[in-house]
Short mmCIF file of C-alpha atoms and ligand atoms in Angstrom, two decimals:
data_model
loop_
_atom_site.label_atom_id
_atom_site.label_comp_id
_atom_site.label_asym_id
_atom_site.label_seq_id
_atom_site.Cartn_x
_atom_site.Cartn_y
_atom_site.Cartn_z
CA MET Z 28 -10.78 21.25 9.92
CA TYR Z 29 -10.78 20.54 13.78
CA SER Z 30 -14.41 21.50 14.10
CA ALA Z 31 -15.23 19.00 11.39
CA LEU Z 32 -13.35 16.41 13.17
CA ALA Z 33 -14.86 17.05 16.56
CA PHE Z 34 -18.18 16.92 14.94
CA GLY Z 35 -17.33 13.57 13.55
CA LEU Z 36 -16.60 12.22 17.10
CA LEU Z 37 -19.84 13.57 18.50
CA ALA Z 38 -21.42 11.73 15.81
CA ALA Z 39 -19.49 8.67 16.83
CA ALA Z 40 -20.87 8.93 20.18
CA LYS Z 41 -24.43 9.30 18.91
CA VAL Z 42 -24.24 6.16 16.55
CA ALA Z 43 -22.07 4.18 18.64
CA SER Z 44 -24.83 1.40 18.99
CA ALA Z 45 -25.62 1.31 15.21
CA ASP Z 46 -23.57 -0.72 12.79
CA GLN Z 47 -22.87 2.30 10.58
CA GLN Z 48 -19.15 3.47 11.04
CA PRO Z 49 -18.81 7.27 11.46
CA ILE Z 50 -16.28 8.73 9.46
CA VAL Z 51 -13.62 10.45 11.57
CA GLY Z 52 -10.45 11.60 9.71
CA THR Z 53 -9.51 11.32 6.18
CA PRO Z 54 -12.50 10.37 4.16
CA LYS Z 55 -10.66 8.55 1.44
CA GLY Z 56 -8.81 5.76 3.32
CA ASP Z 57 -9.35 3.66 6.45
CA VAL Z 58 -6.54 5.36 8.48
CA HIS Z 59 -7.74 8.19 10.71
CA GLN Z 60 -5.77 11.33 10.51
CA LEU Z 61 -5.67 12.65 13.99
CA GLY Z 62 -4.36 15.81 15.86
CA LYS Z 63 -4.47 17.65 19.05
CA GLY Z 64 -8.20 18.08 19.10
CA THR Z 65 -9.04 14.65 18.29
CA PHE Z 66 -6.57 12.17 19.36
CA ASP Z 67 -7.49 11.63 22.87
CA ASP Z 68 -11.29 11.20 22.40
CA PHE Z 69 -10.43 8.86 19.54
CA VAL Z 70 -8.23 6.77 21.61
CA LYS Z 71 -10.78 6.80 24.51
CA THR Z 72 -13.64 5.75 22.52
CA ASN Z 73 -11.99 2.86 20.61
CA ASP Z 74 -10.77 0.07 22.54
CA LEU Z 75 -7.75 -0.79 20.53
CA VAL Z 76 -5.83 1.83 18.31
CA LEU Z 77 -2.60 1.45 16.46
CA ALA Z 78 -1.37 5.06 16.01
CA GLU Z 79 1.47 6.02 13.60
CA PHE Z 80 3.54 9.29 14.27
CA TYR Z 81 5.21 10.46 11.17
CA ALA Z 82 6.68 13.18 9.30
CA PRO Z 83 5.72 13.85 5.62
CA TRP Z 84 9.47 14.10 4.42
CA CYS Z 85 10.37 10.72 6.23
CA GLY Z 86 11.27 7.84 3.57
CA HIS Z 87 10.25 5.04 5.90
CA CYS Z 88 6.83 6.57 6.52
CA LYS Z 89 6.25 6.86 2.80
CA ALA Z 90 7.17 3.22 2.30
CA LEU Z 91 4.92 2.31 5.34
CA ALA Z 92 1.94 4.30 3.88
CA PRO Z 93 0.37 1.79 1.47
CA GLU Z 94 1.00 -1.06 3.79
CA TYR Z 95 -0.56 0.90 6.62
CA GLU Z 96 -3.54 1.62 4.48
CA GLU Z 97 -3.96 -1.92 3.48
CA ALA Z 98 -3.93 -3.28 7.10
CA ALA Z 99 -6.44 -0.50 8.12
CA THR Z 100 -8.79 -1.67 5.52
CA THR Z 101 -8.47 -5.33 6.62
CA LEU Z 102 -8.75 -4.51 10.20
CA LYS Z 103 -11.76 -2.33 10.04
CA GLU Z 104 -13.92 -5.49 9.98
CA LYS Z 105 -12.52 -6.29 13.31
CA ASP Z 106 -13.10 -3.03 14.72
CA ILE Z 107 -9.40 -2.44 15.07
CA LYS Z 108 -8.64 1.26 14.34
CA LEU Z 109 -5.53 2.69 12.78
CA ALA Z 110 -4.70 6.30 13.02
CA LYS Z 111 -1.76 8.52 12.06
CA VAL Z 112 -0.45 11.83 13.32
CA ASP Z 113 1.75 14.16 11.31
CA CYS Z 114 4.21 15.43 13.94
CA THR Z 115 5.38 18.33 11.82
CA GLU Z 116 1.87 19.67 12.39
CA GLU Z 117 1.31 18.24 15.86
CA GLN Z 118 4.56 18.74 17.67
CA ASP Z 119 2.93 18.81 21.21
CA LEU Z 120 0.89 15.68 20.77
CA CYS Z 121 3.99 13.87 19.60
CA GLN Z 122 6.10 15.01 22.33
CA THR Z 123 3.38 14.04 24.82
CA TYR Z 124 3.61 10.52 23.68
CA GLY Z 125 7.62 10.31 23.43
CA VAL Z 126 8.13 10.24 19.74
CA GLU Z 127 11.74 10.46 19.03
CA GLY Z 128 12.02 8.99 15.47
CA TYR Z 129 9.71 8.43 12.44
CA PRO Z 130 7.84 6.57 12.02
CA THR Z 131 6.97 5.61 15.47
CA LEU Z 132 3.99 3.14 15.96
CA LYS Z 133 2.20 2.74 19.28
CA ILE Z 134 -0.61 0.51 20.52
CA PHE Z 135 -3.30 2.39 22.75
CA ARG Z 136 -5.83 0.92 24.89
CA GLY Z 137 -7.05 4.16 26.21
CA VAL Z 138 -4.37 7.08 26.77
CA ASP Z 139 -2.74 5.13 29.89
CA ASN Z 140 -2.05 1.79 28.44
CA ILE Z 141 0.53 2.33 25.60
CA THR Z 142 2.92 -0.17 24.22
CA PRO Z 143 5.25 0.09 21.46
CA TYR Z 144 4.42 -1.80 18.18
CA SER Z 145 7.06 -4.30 17.85
CA GLY Z 146 6.03 -6.13 14.63
CA GLN Z 147 7.23 -5.67 11.01
CA ARG Z 148 5.90 -2.71 9.05
CA LYS Z 149 4.14 -4.85 6.41
CA ALA Z 150 0.37 -5.02 5.98
CA ASP Z 151 0.17 -8.86 6.68
CA ALA Z 152 2.39 -8.36 9.86
CA ILE Z 153 0.44 -5.46 11.03
CA THR Z 154 -2.71 -7.21 10.58
CA SER Z 155 -1.90 -10.36 12.57
CA PHE Z 156 -0.07 -8.55 15.17
CA MET Z 157 -2.98 -6.37 15.85
CA ILE Z 158 -5.57 -9.24 15.72
CA LYS Z 159 -3.39 -11.08 18.56
CA GLN Z 160 -3.55 -7.89 20.45
CA SER Z 161 -7.33 -7.78 20.24
CA LEU Z 162 -7.66 -11.21 21.72
CA PRO Z 163 -7.86 -11.77 25.50
CA ALA Z 164 -4.25 -11.54 27.20
CA VAL Z 165 -4.94 -14.66 29.19
CA SER Z 166 -6.19 -17.86 27.74
CA LEU Z 167 -8.47 -19.92 29.98
CA LEU Z 168 -7.17 -23.20 30.27
CA SER Z 169 -8.58 -26.70 31.02
CA ALA Z 170 -7.46 -30.11 31.59
CA ASP Z 171 -7.58 -30.71 27.76
CA THR Z 172 -5.59 -27.63 26.66
CA ILE Z 173 -3.21 -27.19 29.67
CA GLU Z 174 -0.34 -29.63 28.74
CA ASP Z 175 -0.09 -28.32 25.18
CA PHE Z 176 0.05 -24.86 26.34
CA LYS Z 177 2.74 -25.49 28.79
CA THR Z 178 5.04 -26.18 25.85
CA ALA Z 179 3.57 -23.62 23.39
CA ASP Z 180 6.44 -21.27 23.80
CA LYS Z 181 10.05 -21.01 25.15
CA VAL Z 182 8.39 -19.31 28.20
CA VAL Z 183 4.71 -19.55 29.13
CA LEU Z 184 2.97 -18.67 32.38
CA VAL Z 185 -0.11 -20.30 33.95
CA ALA Z 186 -1.97 -18.98 36.77
CA TYR Z 187 -3.86 -21.43 39.05
CA VAL Z 188 -6.65 -19.40 40.65
CA ASP Z 189 -9.61 -19.93 42.70
CA PRO Z 190 -12.79 -19.22 40.96
CA SER Z 191 -13.91 -16.92 43.84
CA ASP Z 192 -10.65 -15.05 44.01
CA LYS Z 193 -11.43 -11.98 41.78
CA SER Z 194 -8.63 -9.84 43.01
CA ALA Z 195 -5.81 -12.54 42.01
CA ASN Z 196 -7.56 -12.85 38.75
CA GLU Z 197 -7.51 -9.18 38.05
CA THR Z 198 -3.87 -8.60 39.18
CA TYR Z 199 -2.72 -11.50 37.00
CA THR Z 200 -4.65 -10.21 34.03
CA ALA Z 201 -3.35 -6.68 34.29
CA THR Z 202 0.24 -8.18 34.47
CA ALA Z 203 -0.58 -10.33 31.23
CA GLU Z 204 -1.81 -7.20 29.52
CA GLN Z 205 1.47 -5.43 30.13
CA LEU Z 206 3.51 -8.27 29.08
CA ARG Z 207 1.47 -9.88 26.36
CA ASP Z 208 3.94 -9.20 23.49
CA SER Z 209 6.60 -11.16 25.25
CA TYR Z 210 4.98 -14.15 26.81
CA LEU Z 211 1.76 -16.39 26.42
CA PHE Z 212 -0.30 -16.22 29.71
CA GLY Z 213 -2.80 -18.82 30.55
CA ALA Z 214 -5.06 -19.33 33.66
CA THR Z 215 -7.16 -22.03 35.18
CA ASN Z 216 -9.45 -22.28 38.02
CA ASP Z 217 -9.69 -26.03 38.06
CA ALA Z 218 -8.59 -27.06 41.56
CA THR Z 219 -7.55 -30.54 40.26
CA LEU Z 220 -5.10 -29.08 37.81
CA ALA Z 221 -3.43 -27.02 40.60
CA GLU Z 222 -3.30 -30.34 42.81
CA ALA Z 223 -1.63 -32.19 39.98
CA GLU Z 224 0.85 -29.21 39.66
CA GLY Z 225 1.54 -29.52 43.33
CA VAL Z 226 0.43 -25.82 43.97
CA THR Z 227 -2.11 -24.06 45.97
CA ALA Z 228 -4.14 -21.34 44.62
CA PRO Z 229 -3.30 -18.71 44.00
CA ALA Z 230 -0.11 -19.54 42.41
CA ILE Z 231 1.71 -18.97 39.03
CA VAL Z 232 4.08 -21.43 37.33
CA LEU Z 233 6.46 -19.99 34.66
CA TYR Z 234 7.04 -23.13 32.36
CA LYS Z 235 10.51 -22.69 30.40
CA GLN Z 236 12.27 -24.81 27.95
CA PHE Z 237 15.68 -24.29 29.63
CA ASP Z 238 17.50 -24.43 32.99
CA GLU Z 239 15.12 -26.01 35.70
CA GLY Z 240 12.16 -26.29 33.48
CA LYS Z 241 9.76 -24.23 35.59
CA SER Z 242 9.60 -21.61 38.50
CA THR Z 243 6.80 -21.11 40.78
CA PHE Z 244 5.46 -17.93 42.27
CA THR Z 245 3.42 -18.30 45.46
CA ASP Z 246 3.89 -14.96 47.04
CA LYS Z 247 0.71 -12.54 47.39
CA PHE Z 248 -0.43 -11.48 44.12
CA ASP Z 249 0.81 -7.85 43.48
CA LYS Z 250 1.76 -6.74 39.93
CA ASP Z 251 5.22 -5.44 40.75
CA ALA Z 252 6.10 -8.71 42.55
CA ILE Z 253 4.69 -10.72 39.70
CA LEU Z 254 6.69 -8.52 37.01
CA ALA Z 255 10.01 -9.04 39.13
CA PHE Z 256 9.36 -12.78 39.27
CA VAL Z 257 8.73 -13.00 35.66
CA LYS Z 258 11.95 -10.95 34.71
CA THR Z 259 14.11 -13.24 36.91
CA ALA Z 260 12.45 -16.71 36.19
CA SER Z 261 12.34 -16.04 32.28
CA THR Z 262 16.11 -15.09 32.12
CA PRO Z 263 18.14 -18.16 31.38
CA LEU Z 264 20.95 -18.46 34.01
CA ILE Z 265 23.51 -18.31 31.20
CA GLY Z 266 21.72 -16.58 28.36
CA GLU Z 267 22.91 -15.32 24.93
CA VAL Z 268 23.48 -11.72 23.97
CA GLY Z 269 22.13 -11.29 20.36
CA PRO Z 270 19.94 -8.68 18.21
CA GLU Z 271 16.61 -10.19 20.01
CA THR Z 272 17.91 -10.14 23.54
CA TYR Z 273 20.09 -7.14 23.77
CA SER Z 274 17.60 -4.53 24.57
CA GLY Z 275 15.96 -6.70 27.17
CA TYR Z 276 19.30 -7.20 29.10
CA MET Z 277 19.73 -3.45 28.78
CA SER Z 278 16.56 -2.53 30.39
CA ALA Z 279 16.81 -5.23 33.01
CA GLY Z 280 17.94 -2.91 35.64
CA ILE Z 281 20.82 -5.09 36.69
CA PRO Z 282 24.47 -5.67 35.34
CA LEU Z 283 25.10 -7.80 32.42
CA ALA Z 284 28.24 -10.09 32.43
CA TYR Z 285 29.42 -10.92 28.92
CA ILE Z 286 31.23 -13.94 28.20
CA PHE Z 287 32.76 -13.44 24.59
CA ALA Z 288 33.95 -16.56 22.78
CA GLU Z 289 34.28 -17.34 19.10
CA THR Z 290 32.99 -20.71 18.89
CA PRO Z 291 29.62 -22.48 20.09
CA GLU Z 292 31.60 -25.18 21.84
CA GLU Z 293 33.63 -22.59 23.73
CA ARG Z 294 30.68 -20.72 24.61
CA THR Z 295 28.93 -23.82 26.02
CA GLU Z 296 32.12 -24.78 27.87
CA LEU Z 297 32.64 -21.34 29.57
CA GLY Z 298 28.80 -21.16 30.35
CA GLU Z 299 28.92 -24.50 32.14
CA ALA Z 300 32.10 -23.41 34.00
CA LEU Z 301 30.46 -20.19 35.13
CA LYS Z 302 26.99 -21.72 36.03
CA PRO Z 303 27.82 -21.67 39.88
CA VAL Z 304 28.83 -18.02 39.96
CA ALA Z 305 25.64 -17.21 37.78
CA GLU Z 306 23.69 -19.03 40.11
CA LYS Z 307 25.09 -17.09 43.13
CA PHE Z 308 24.43 -13.70 41.61
CA ARG Z 309 20.97 -14.78 40.03
CA GLY Z 310 18.70 -11.80 40.04
CA LYS Z 311 21.69 -9.43 40.83
CA VAL Z 312 23.83 -9.85 37.70
CA ASN Z 313 22.61 -11.46 34.39
CA PHE Z 314 25.16 -13.81 32.51
CA ALA Z 315 25.08 -14.18 28.96
CA THR Z 316 27.56 -15.48 26.34
CA ILE Z 317 28.16 -13.55 23.23
CA ASP Z 318 29.34 -14.62 19.80
CA ALA Z 319 32.68 -12.90 19.30
CA LYS Z 320 32.77 -13.79 15.59
CA SER Z 321 29.61 -11.67 15.00
CA PHE Z 322 29.56 -9.18 17.70
CA GLY Z 323 33.23 -8.93 18.48
CA ALA Z 324 33.13 -5.20 17.70
CA HIS Z 325 30.91 -4.86 20.86
CA ALA Z 326 33.87 -5.86 23.08
CA GLY Z 327 35.34 -2.48 22.04
CA ASN Z 328 32.32 -0.65 23.69
CA LEU Z 329 33.18 -2.61 26.96
CA ASN Z 330 36.72 -1.31 26.69
CA LEU Z 331 37.94 -4.90 25.83
CA PRO Z 332 40.34 -5.62 22.86
CA THR Z 333 38.30 -6.63 19.84
CA ASP Z 334 40.86 -9.24 18.56
CA LYS Z 335 41.41 -11.20 21.74
CA PHE Z 336 38.86 -13.88 22.85
CA PRO Z 337 37.78 -15.44 24.81
CA SER Z 338 37.03 -12.47 27.10
CA PHE Z 339 34.74 -11.07 29.88
CA ALA Z 340 33.26 -7.97 30.93
CA ILE Z 341 30.60 -6.58 33.06
CA GLN Z 342 28.39 -3.70 32.05
CA GLU Z 343 26.60 -1.78 34.76
CA THR Z 344 23.37 -1.11 32.64
CA VAL Z 345 21.84 1.56 34.68
CA LYS Z 346 24.95 3.97 35.07
CA ASN Z 347 26.38 2.55 31.71
CA GLN Z 348 29.76 1.71 33.28
CA LYS Z 349 32.12 -0.91 32.02
CA PHE Z 350 34.31 -3.24 33.97
CA PRO Z 351 36.45 -5.40 31.59
CA PHE Z 352 38.35 -8.40 33.03
CA ASP Z 353 41.93 -7.89 32.35
CA SER Z 354 42.44 -9.38 28.93
CA GLU Z 355 46.14 -10.41 29.95
CA LYS Z 356 45.00 -12.67 32.53
CA GLU Z 357 43.99 -16.27 32.08
CA LEU Z 358 39.98 -16.76 31.86
CA THR Z 359 39.20 -19.32 34.47
CA ALA Z 360 36.10 -19.98 36.41
CA ASP Z 361 37.78 -19.06 39.80
CA ALA Z 362 39.34 -15.93 38.31
CA ILE Z 363 35.91 -14.83 37.05
CA SER Z 364 34.19 -15.78 40.41
CA SER Z 365 36.46 -13.44 42.30
CA PHE Z 366 36.24 -10.73 39.78
CA VAL Z 367 32.41 -10.72 39.91
CA GLU Z 368 32.56 -10.85 43.83
CA ASP Z 369 34.87 -7.80 43.69
CA PHE Z 370 32.54 -6.13 41.39
CA SER Z 371 29.54 -6.90 43.36
CA ALA Z 372 31.18 -5.51 46.60
CA GLY Z 373 32.08 -2.21 44.75
CA LYS Z 374 35.98 -2.98 44.79
CA ILE Z 375 36.44 -2.44 41.09
CA GLU Z 376 36.77 0.84 39.37
CA PRO Z 377 34.72 1.18 36.20
CA SER Z 378 36.95 1.41 33.10
CA LEU Z 379 36.79 4.95 31.51
CA LYS Z 380 37.52 5.48 27.61
CA SER Z 381 38.81 8.98 27.29
CA GLU Z 382 40.67 11.29 24.66
CA PRO Z 383 43.10 13.37 26.66
CA ILE Z 384 41.68 16.62 28.31
CA PRO Z 385 42.36 19.39 25.99
CA GLU Z 386 44.99 21.73 27.28
CA THR Z 387 43.43 24.75 26.06
CA GLN Z 388 39.68 25.06 24.60
CA GLU Z 389 40.11 26.39 21.09
CA GLY Z 390 36.48 27.52 20.16
CA ALA Z 391 33.59 28.93 22.01
CA VAL Z 392 32.22 25.46 22.45
CA THR Z 393 33.71 23.74 25.41
CA VAL Z 394 35.14 20.34 24.53
CA VAL Z 395 34.24 17.74 27.09
CA VAL Z 396 36.04 14.15 27.23
CA GLY Z 397 35.37 11.15 29.32
CA LYS Z 398 37.83 12.29 32.07
CA SER Z 399 36.38 15.63 32.24
CA TYR Z 400 32.78 14.92 32.11
CA GLU Z 401 32.19 15.01 35.80
CA ASP Z 402 34.12 18.28 36.34
CA ILE Z 403 32.41 20.06 33.49
CA VAL Z 404 29.05 18.78 32.92
CA LEU Z 405 28.19 17.95 36.53
CA ASP Z 406 29.24 21.33 37.80
CA ASP Z 407 26.48 22.17 40.14
CA THR Z 408 27.05 25.83 39.74
CA LYS Z 409 26.36 25.87 35.84
CA ASP Z 410 23.77 25.30 33.22
CA VAL Z 411 25.43 23.02 30.87
CA LEU Z 412 24.09 22.28 27.37
CA ILE Z 413 25.91 19.28 25.98
CA GLU Z 414 25.80 17.77 22.43
CA PHE Z 415 26.82 14.06 22.31
CA TYR Z 416 28.17 13.69 18.60
CA ALA Z 417 29.88 11.39 16.34
CA PRO Z 418 32.58 12.46 13.91
CA TRP Z 419 30.95 10.66 11.07
CA CYS Z 420 27.33 11.97 11.79
CA GLY Z 421 25.94 14.31 9.18
CA HIS Z 422 23.38 16.06 11.29
CA CYS Z 423 26.08 16.96 13.79
CA LYS Z 424 28.22 18.49 11.04
CA ALA Z 425 25.19 20.71 10.11
CA LEU Z 426 24.66 21.48 13.56
CA ALA Z 427 28.35 22.56 14.28
CA PRO Z 428 28.50 26.05 13.12
CA LYS Z 429 25.12 26.98 14.64
CA TYR Z 430 26.29 25.38 17.76
CA GLU Z 431 29.49 27.43 17.81
CA ASP Z 432 27.37 30.70 17.23
CA LEU Z 433 25.06 29.71 20.17
CA ALA Z 434 28.30 29.35 22.34
CA SER Z 435 29.72 32.75 21.34
CA LEU Z 436 26.72 34.45 22.17
CA TYR Z 437 26.70 33.10 25.63
CA ALA Z 438 30.46 33.49 25.96
CA ASN Z 439 29.96 37.13 25.03
CA SER Z 440 27.22 37.69 27.39
CA GLU Z 441 26.77 38.44 31.16
CA PHE Z 442 26.13 34.68 31.57
CA LYS Z 443 29.59 33.59 30.48
CA ASP Z 444 30.29 32.16 33.89
CA LYS Z 445 26.90 30.58 34.44
CA VAL Z 446 26.15 28.72 31.15
CA VAL Z 447 28.57 26.27 29.16
CA ILE Z 448 27.72 25.15 25.79
CA ALA Z 449 29.67 21.88 25.58
CA LYS Z 450 30.25 18.78 23.21
CA VAL Z 451 31.56 15.51 23.58
CA ASP Z 452 32.72 12.86 20.83
CA ALA Z 453 30.58 9.93 22.38
CA THR Z 454 32.46 7.40 20.02
CA ALA Z 455 35.78 8.19 21.81
CA ASN Z 456 34.59 8.90 25.29
CA ASP Z 457 32.82 6.98 27.92
CA VAL Z 458 29.83 8.96 29.08
CA PRO Z 459 27.26 7.99 31.77
CA ASP Z 460 24.29 8.79 29.27
CA GLU Z 461 22.89 6.08 27.18
CA ILE Z 462 22.98 7.66 23.68
CA GLN Z 463 20.47 6.17 21.20
CA GLY Z 464 21.16 8.74 18.31
CA PHE Z 465 23.41 11.48 17.07
CA PRO Z 466 23.49 14.26 17.92
CA THR Z 467 21.69 14.10 21.33
CA ILE Z 468 21.55 17.12 23.22
CA LYS Z 469 20.77 17.59 26.92
CA LEU Z 470 20.76 20.34 29.36
CA TYR Z 471 22.27 19.72 32.97
CA ALA Z 472 20.72 22.50 34.77
CA ALA Z 473 22.70 23.96 37.84
CA GLY Z 474 21.19 22.43 40.98
CA ALA Z 475 19.33 19.53 39.16
CA LYS Z 476 22.19 17.48 37.63
CA SER Z 477 20.27 14.25 38.43
CA GLU Z 478 17.49 15.27 36.12
CA PRO Z 479 18.93 16.27 32.65
CA VAL Z 480 16.38 17.42 29.90
CA ASP Z 481 16.62 16.19 26.49
CA TYR Z 482 16.30 18.60 23.78
CA SER Z 483 14.12 17.53 20.78
CA GLY Z 484 13.18 20.71 19.18
CA PRO Z 485 14.45 22.08 15.82
CA ARG Z 486 18.21 22.77 15.89
CA THR Z 487 18.22 26.39 15.39
CA VAL Z 488 20.33 29.07 17.55
CA ASP Z 489 16.94 30.48 18.53
CA ASP Z 490 15.20 27.37 19.63
CA LEU Z 491 18.13 26.36 21.58
CA ILE Z 492 18.36 29.77 23.38
CA LYS Z 493 14.80 29.38 24.27
CA PHE Z 494 15.37 25.82 25.66
CA VAL Z 495 18.20 26.96 27.92
CA LYS Z 496 16.25 29.71 29.21
CA GLU Z 497 13.15 27.76 29.95
CA ASN Z 498 15.20 24.73 31.55
CA GLY Z 499 18.25 26.32 33.00
CA LYS Z 500 18.44 27.69 36.58
CA TYR Z 501 19.64 30.98 35.28
CA GLN Z 502 17.01 31.51 32.63
CA ALA Z 503 19.85 32.93 30.64
CA GLU Z 504 18.52 34.58 27.59
CA VAL Z 505 21.00 35.96 24.90
CA ALA Z 506 19.88 37.94 21.76
CA GLU Z 507 20.66 36.30 18.48
CA LYS Z 508 22.21 38.90 16.08
CA THR Z 509 21.62 36.97 12.84
CA GLU Z 510 18.49 36.99 10.62
CA GLU Z 511 15.75 34.61 11.28
CA GLU Z 512 16.86 31.17 10.31
CA THR Z 513 14.92 28.86 7.97
CA PRO Z 514 13.30 26.31 10.26
CA VAL Z 515 14.97 22.89 10.27
CA ALA Z 516 13.12 19.57 10.26
CA PRO Z 517 12.62 18.47 13.93
CA ALA Z 518 15.25 16.23 15.60
CA ALA Z 519 16.43 13.77 12.95
CA THR Z 520 19.06 11.64 14.43
CA GLU Z 521 21.41 8.88 13.46
CA ALA Z 522 21.61 5.43 15.11
CA ALA Z 523 24.34 5.30 17.60
CA GLY Z 524 27.14 3.33 16.34
CA GLU Z 525 27.65 -0.07 14.49
CA ASP Z 526 27.04 -2.23 17.49
CA HIS Z 527 23.85 -0.78 18.10
CA ASP Z 528 22.81 -1.69 14.52
CA GLU Z 529 23.83 -5.25 15.11
CA LEU Z 530 22.69 -5.85 18.52
C1 NAG C 8 -11.04 -14.34 35.54
O1 NAG C 8 -11.90 -13.41 35.38
C2 NAG C 8 -12.51 -13.40 33.99
C3 NAG C 8 -13.54 -12.27 34.13
O2 NAG C 8 -14.43 -12.32 35.09
C4 NAG C 8 -13.31 -14.63 33.73
O3 NAG C 8 -13.82 -14.69 32.57
C5 NAG C 8 -12.12 -15.83 33.89
O4 NAG C 8 -12.67 -16.92 33.53
C6 NAG C 8 -11.43 -15.69 35.28
N1 NAG C 8 -10.37 -16.61 35.16
C7 NAG C 8 -10.09 -17.60 35.90
C8 NAG C 8 -8.94 -18.49 35.67
O5 NAG C 8 -11.06 -17.93 36.90
#
């Protein structure tokens, strides 16, 4: 099978200049089935590839299959290739590309430029999304087109560059490639347009339909500097947390201050009142209102009451710490300002939701709670395997007896003081980890507490032992007494909590 595919690729190289399409992968459809031996070459020889990572048993994958085929056929004419990888056959390949759930769709421009597919899983949507991807990331603008372009979206960027300034052009284009799914990018080398805008090339103007209307970047063109500029300038001074914006705020790398209120009027009013403090902390703390009628449950995640609004909390998004503003106190602009000042000065302790620390440990698995997390999980002398679970999660229940067996094996071995098998109910306890699905299993190895290793293999006692052995400081191996277990489907997880579904 591999040799046939490899041959197909060799043939592809030979006939590259001819019109004829070489056949690589499944001969029946237009989706290319790829594996370890073929994937990288395929991605390198095709400029734009959409790849689906799937498992044969996954329902969403089955639903996607005919849509994906149809899109592949339509896109064939445009020379955009659709590929698929069966992760039950190609575990290494799927791990290399960070596949955590099925199906995962990623856009490849070579093996180094990979972006997630963020469109819908329908043939039409896939087709139009990928056609847009195939167009240049930067539109060249002229006096005739620039005005319309400035208002073509909520946020657009225009670079004013000198025709001879190749480096500015390249840096800007590379940035645009990276952010092309989020914003429209245009550029012009017409000096009169720069003059009309009142800027000197090279400069970037970000036009936005909110706040001050535009922001200008005049520093040296450097990709990281431009990325940082775009992030700050495109974020409204007082934004709104909702399903479309939540993940952006969580990945922004700075804390998010939530203003919960039930009516639009109240949100506007509070937003206005907090503008000066938001302005003061711009680029350091994001501020956003949130509809407490629709997303009131999220207040609970910030350790605020879920039935008392308006309210306010800051979330430290990197360490995932919560700083709720005392809900008994009156919510005034002054009180919030000093709260944010104190937070920023490190004067406020994060609030920690925790079950009581158990007086005795009943089973072999060590029960961790919010208050004991640091003492147990971050104990630098021990390899700690920790499972983050939810009481309602079926996969967690299925794992429980095996996990108990695993813990017993270690507890009755020479490694009983070196390896801890632990679990924490992540719905009832605050943990520093951002948990996306249940169960999540991580190893905090002794001496390497800042670099926990995620477990994504099959959930069998045997595989977990291997994992602890390979990644732990003590290379602790225990022998499993039981018969070989039937293999379990790899790492299916359940979404973490109601609020994450909504937001
Ligand atoms: C940037 O460079 C590309 C490729 O050389 C060129 O087509 C484009 O016109 C340049 N853009 C500007 C604004 O000069």
